[in-house]
Short mmCIF file of C-alpha atoms in Angstrom, two decimals:
data_model
loop_
_atom_site.label_atom_id
_atom_site.label_comp_id
_atom_site.label_asym_id
_atom_site.label_seq_id
_atom_site.Cartn_x
_atom_site.Cartn_y
_atom_site.Cartn_z
CA MET A 21 -7.30 -24.80 -24.23
CA SER A 22 -3.84 -24.32 -22.77
CA HIS A 23 -1.61 -21.42 -23.81
CA GLU A 24 1.51 -22.57 -21.96
CA GLY A 25 4.70 -22.40 -23.95
CA LYS A 26 3.15 -20.33 -26.76
CA ARG A 27 4.36 -16.82 -27.47
CA TYR A 28 1.88 -14.51 -29.11
CA SER A 29 4.04 -11.35 -29.22
CA ILE A 30 7.40 -10.21 -27.95
CA PHE A 31 6.34 -7.37 -25.65
CA PRO A 32 3.92 -9.21 -23.31
CA CYS A 33 6.37 -12.08 -23.02
CA ILE A 34 9.21 -9.79 -21.98
CA THR A 35 6.97 -7.95 -19.51
CA THR A 36 5.88 -11.25 -18.03
CA GLU A 37 9.48 -12.37 -17.68
CA VAL A 38 10.36 -9.15 -15.84
CA ILE A 39 7.40 -9.56 -13.48
CA GLU A 40 8.22 -13.22 -12.92
CA TYR A 41 11.90 -12.48 -12.25
CA PHE A 42 11.33 -9.76 -9.61
CA THR A 43 9.12 -11.85 -7.33
CA THR A 44 10.53 -10.91 -3.93
CA GLU A 45 12.01 -7.85 -2.29
CA TYR A 46 15.24 -9.79 -1.69
CA ILE A 47 15.73 -10.49 -5.41
CA CYS A 48 15.08 -6.82 -6.20
CA ARG A 49 17.63 -5.68 -3.61
CA GLN A 50 20.18 -8.13 -5.00
CA ALA A 51 19.58 -6.80 -8.53
CA VAL A 52 20.04 -3.19 -7.39
CA ALA A 53 23.19 -4.13 -5.44
CA GLU A 54 24.68 -5.93 -8.45
CA THR A 55 23.92 -2.94 -10.66
CA ARG A 56 25.16 -0.38 -8.16
CA TRP A 57 28.35 -2.21 -7.16
CA SER A 58 29.04 -4.29 -10.27
CA ASP A 59 32.73 -4.66 -9.43
CA GLY A 60 31.85 -6.19 -6.04
CA VAL A 61 33.30 -3.34 -3.98
CA ILE A 62 30.63 -1.94 -1.64
CA VAL A 63 31.09 1.80 -1.24
CA CYS A 64 29.59 3.67 1.72
CA PRO A 65 27.25 6.43 0.49
CA TYR A 66 28.06 8.59 3.53
CA CYS A 67 31.86 8.63 3.67
CA GLY A 68 32.95 6.83 0.49
CA GLY A 69 34.72 4.10 2.45
CA VAL A 70 35.18 0.77 0.74
CA HIS A 71 35.53 -1.36 3.86
CA SER A 72 31.85 -2.22 4.27
CA LYS A 73 30.41 -5.58 5.20
CA VAL A 74 26.95 -7.12 5.14
CA GLY A 75 25.19 -7.48 8.47
CA MET A 76 22.64 -10.04 9.58
CA ASP A 77 19.71 -7.77 8.67
CA SER A 78 20.94 -7.44 5.03
CA ARG A 79 22.11 -3.92 5.76
CA TYR A 80 25.67 -2.86 5.20
CA ASN A 81 27.94 -1.59 7.96
CA CYS A 82 30.75 0.81 7.13
CA LYS A 83 33.93 0.20 9.10
CA ASP A 84 35.19 3.76 8.52
CA CYS A 85 32.23 5.86 9.71
CA ASN A 86 30.41 3.03 11.56
CA ARG A 87 27.07 3.86 9.90
CA LYS A 88 24.55 1.35 8.64
CA PHE A 89 22.98 1.67 5.20
CA ASN A 90 21.08 -0.42 2.70
CA VAL A 91 21.27 -0.65 -1.06
CA THR A 92 18.67 2.08 -1.63
CA VAL A 93 20.52 4.87 0.21
CA GLY A 94 21.51 7.60 -2.23
CA THR A 95 19.20 6.36 -4.99
CA ILE A 96 15.71 7.30 -6.18
CA PHE A 97 14.37 4.42 -4.09
CA GLU A 98 15.49 5.98 -0.80
CA ASN A 99 12.78 6.90 1.74
CA THR A 100 9.84 5.64 -0.33
CA LYS A 101 7.17 3.29 0.93
CA VAL A 102 6.64 1.78 -2.50
CA ASP A 103 8.01 -1.74 -2.89
CA LEU A 104 11.27 -2.03 -4.77
CA ARG A 105 9.55 -4.60 -6.99
CA LYS A 106 7.06 -1.97 -8.19
CA TRP A 107 9.87 0.52 -8.77
CA LEU A 108 11.82 -1.88 -10.98
CA ILE A 109 8.74 -2.90 -12.96
CA ALA A 110 7.84 0.79 -13.40
CA MET A 111 11.35 1.53 -14.65
CA TYR A 112 11.04 -1.27 -17.17
CA LEU A 113 7.62 -0.06 -18.35
CA VAL A 114 8.78 3.54 -18.71
CA SER A 115 11.89 2.57 -20.66
CA SER A 116 10.12 0.08 -22.93
CA HIS A 117 7.30 2.37 -24.12
CA LYS A 118 8.38 4.23 -27.22
CA LYS A 119 6.13 7.25 -26.65
CA GLY A 120 6.31 7.23 -22.85
CA VAL A 121 3.68 6.30 -20.33
CA SER A 122 1.24 8.46 -18.40
CA SER A 123 0.93 8.44 -14.64
CA CYS A 124 -2.64 7.13 -14.94
CA GLN A 125 -1.51 4.19 -17.07
CA LEU A 126 1.42 3.43 -14.78
CA ALA A 127 -0.90 3.55 -11.76
CA ARG A 128 -3.16 0.95 -13.35
CA ASP A 129 -0.23 -1.25 -14.40
CA ILE A 130 1.54 -1.46 -11.04
CA LYS A 131 -1.52 -1.02 -8.80
CA VAL A 132 -0.66 2.26 -7.03
CA THR A 133 -2.47 5.57 -6.84
CA GLN A 134 -2.09 8.10 -9.64
CA LYS A 135 -0.32 10.48 -7.27
CA THR A 136 2.27 7.83 -6.39
CA ALA A 137 2.72 6.93 -10.07
CA TRP A 138 3.26 10.61 -10.91
CA PHE A 139 5.91 10.85 -8.18
CA MET A 140 7.62 7.71 -9.45
CA LEU A 141 7.57 8.93 -13.06
CA HIS A 142 9.25 12.19 -12.12
CA LYS A 143 11.97 10.34 -10.24
CA ILE A 144 12.51 7.91 -13.14
CA ARG A 145 12.49 10.66 -15.78
CA GLY A 146 15.05 12.54 -13.70
CA LEU A 147 17.46 9.68 -14.35
CA TYR A 148 17.33 10.41 -18.07
CA GLY A 149 19.61 13.43 -18.04
CA GLN A 150 19.05 16.03 -20.72
CA ASP A 151 21.75 18.46 -21.70
CA ASP A 152 20.13 21.77 -22.65
CA THR A 153 23.41 23.65 -22.79
CA VAL A 154 23.99 22.76 -26.43
CA SER A 155 22.50 25.43 -28.69
CA LEU A 156 21.47 24.97 -32.28
CA ASN A 157 23.45 26.82 -34.90
CA GLY A 158 23.41 27.06 -38.67
CA ASP A 159 20.23 26.26 -40.60
CA VAL A 160 17.55 24.68 -38.41
CA GLU A 161 14.53 23.08 -40.07
CA MET A 162 11.16 22.50 -38.38
CA ASP A 163 7.87 21.01 -39.40
CA GLU A 164 4.61 23.00 -39.27
CA MET A 165 5.20 25.90 -36.99
CA TYR A 166 3.26 29.12 -36.73
CA LEU A 167 5.18 32.00 -35.27
CA GLY A 168 3.18 34.98 -34.19
CA GLY A 169 -0.21 34.63 -32.65
CA ARG A 170 -3.45 36.57 -32.57
CA GLU A 171 -3.23 40.28 -32.92
CA GLY A 172 -5.39 40.78 -29.84
CA ASN A 173 -2.89 38.91 -27.68
CA LYS A 174 0.07 40.97 -28.79
CA HIS A 175 1.32 44.06 -27.03
CA GLU A 176 0.11 47.29 -28.62
CA ASP A 177 3.63 48.09 -29.85
CA LYS A 178 3.88 44.73 -31.63
CA ARG A 179 0.48 44.73 -33.36
CA THR A 180 0.28 45.10 -37.12
CA GLU A 181 -1.86 48.11 -38.04
CA ARG A 182 -5.20 47.73 -39.82
CA THR A 183 -5.48 43.95 -39.32
CA GLN A 184 -7.90 41.68 -37.48
CA GLY A 185 -7.47 38.23 -35.97
CA ARG A 186 -4.45 36.25 -37.12
CA SER A 187 -2.75 38.36 -39.66
CA THR A 188 0.29 37.20 -41.52
CA LYS A 189 0.72 40.60 -43.10
CA THR A 190 4.19 41.85 -42.26
CA SER A 191 4.34 45.49 -43.22
#
């Protein structure tokens, strides 16, 4: 029984299309280059010069500082031994899971060790900037929270007298 051409659900189909699209390292590098320099102007990560050209070894050569660089310099992909293909698939998997993905699951999905998957997850999550400088003000509502703790864990000055365990008595 052939399953070609049939779509059973949206998510596996999209994942398969991502895996099928990023088949070679060259395609992955081209995708990163198009994303990084979408206007077509290649900017040197070392000096900021815009007069860079592509060499024979698919590395870029800056005419201003005369340094060679590739598309991964200055990104989370720099100085890693993991294939760019696995990085891009991992980024897709992390961004497509609603509740996130664990390092163990990512390791199984892209066939790397758990330690490598943990490293990759931290780099990818670092891209999702979080602004903690905004403080809450006014009335703030929360669901199911217990503020306090066991009396035995509190400092002697903070303990409620003549109570045992978790006391909610406040006088």
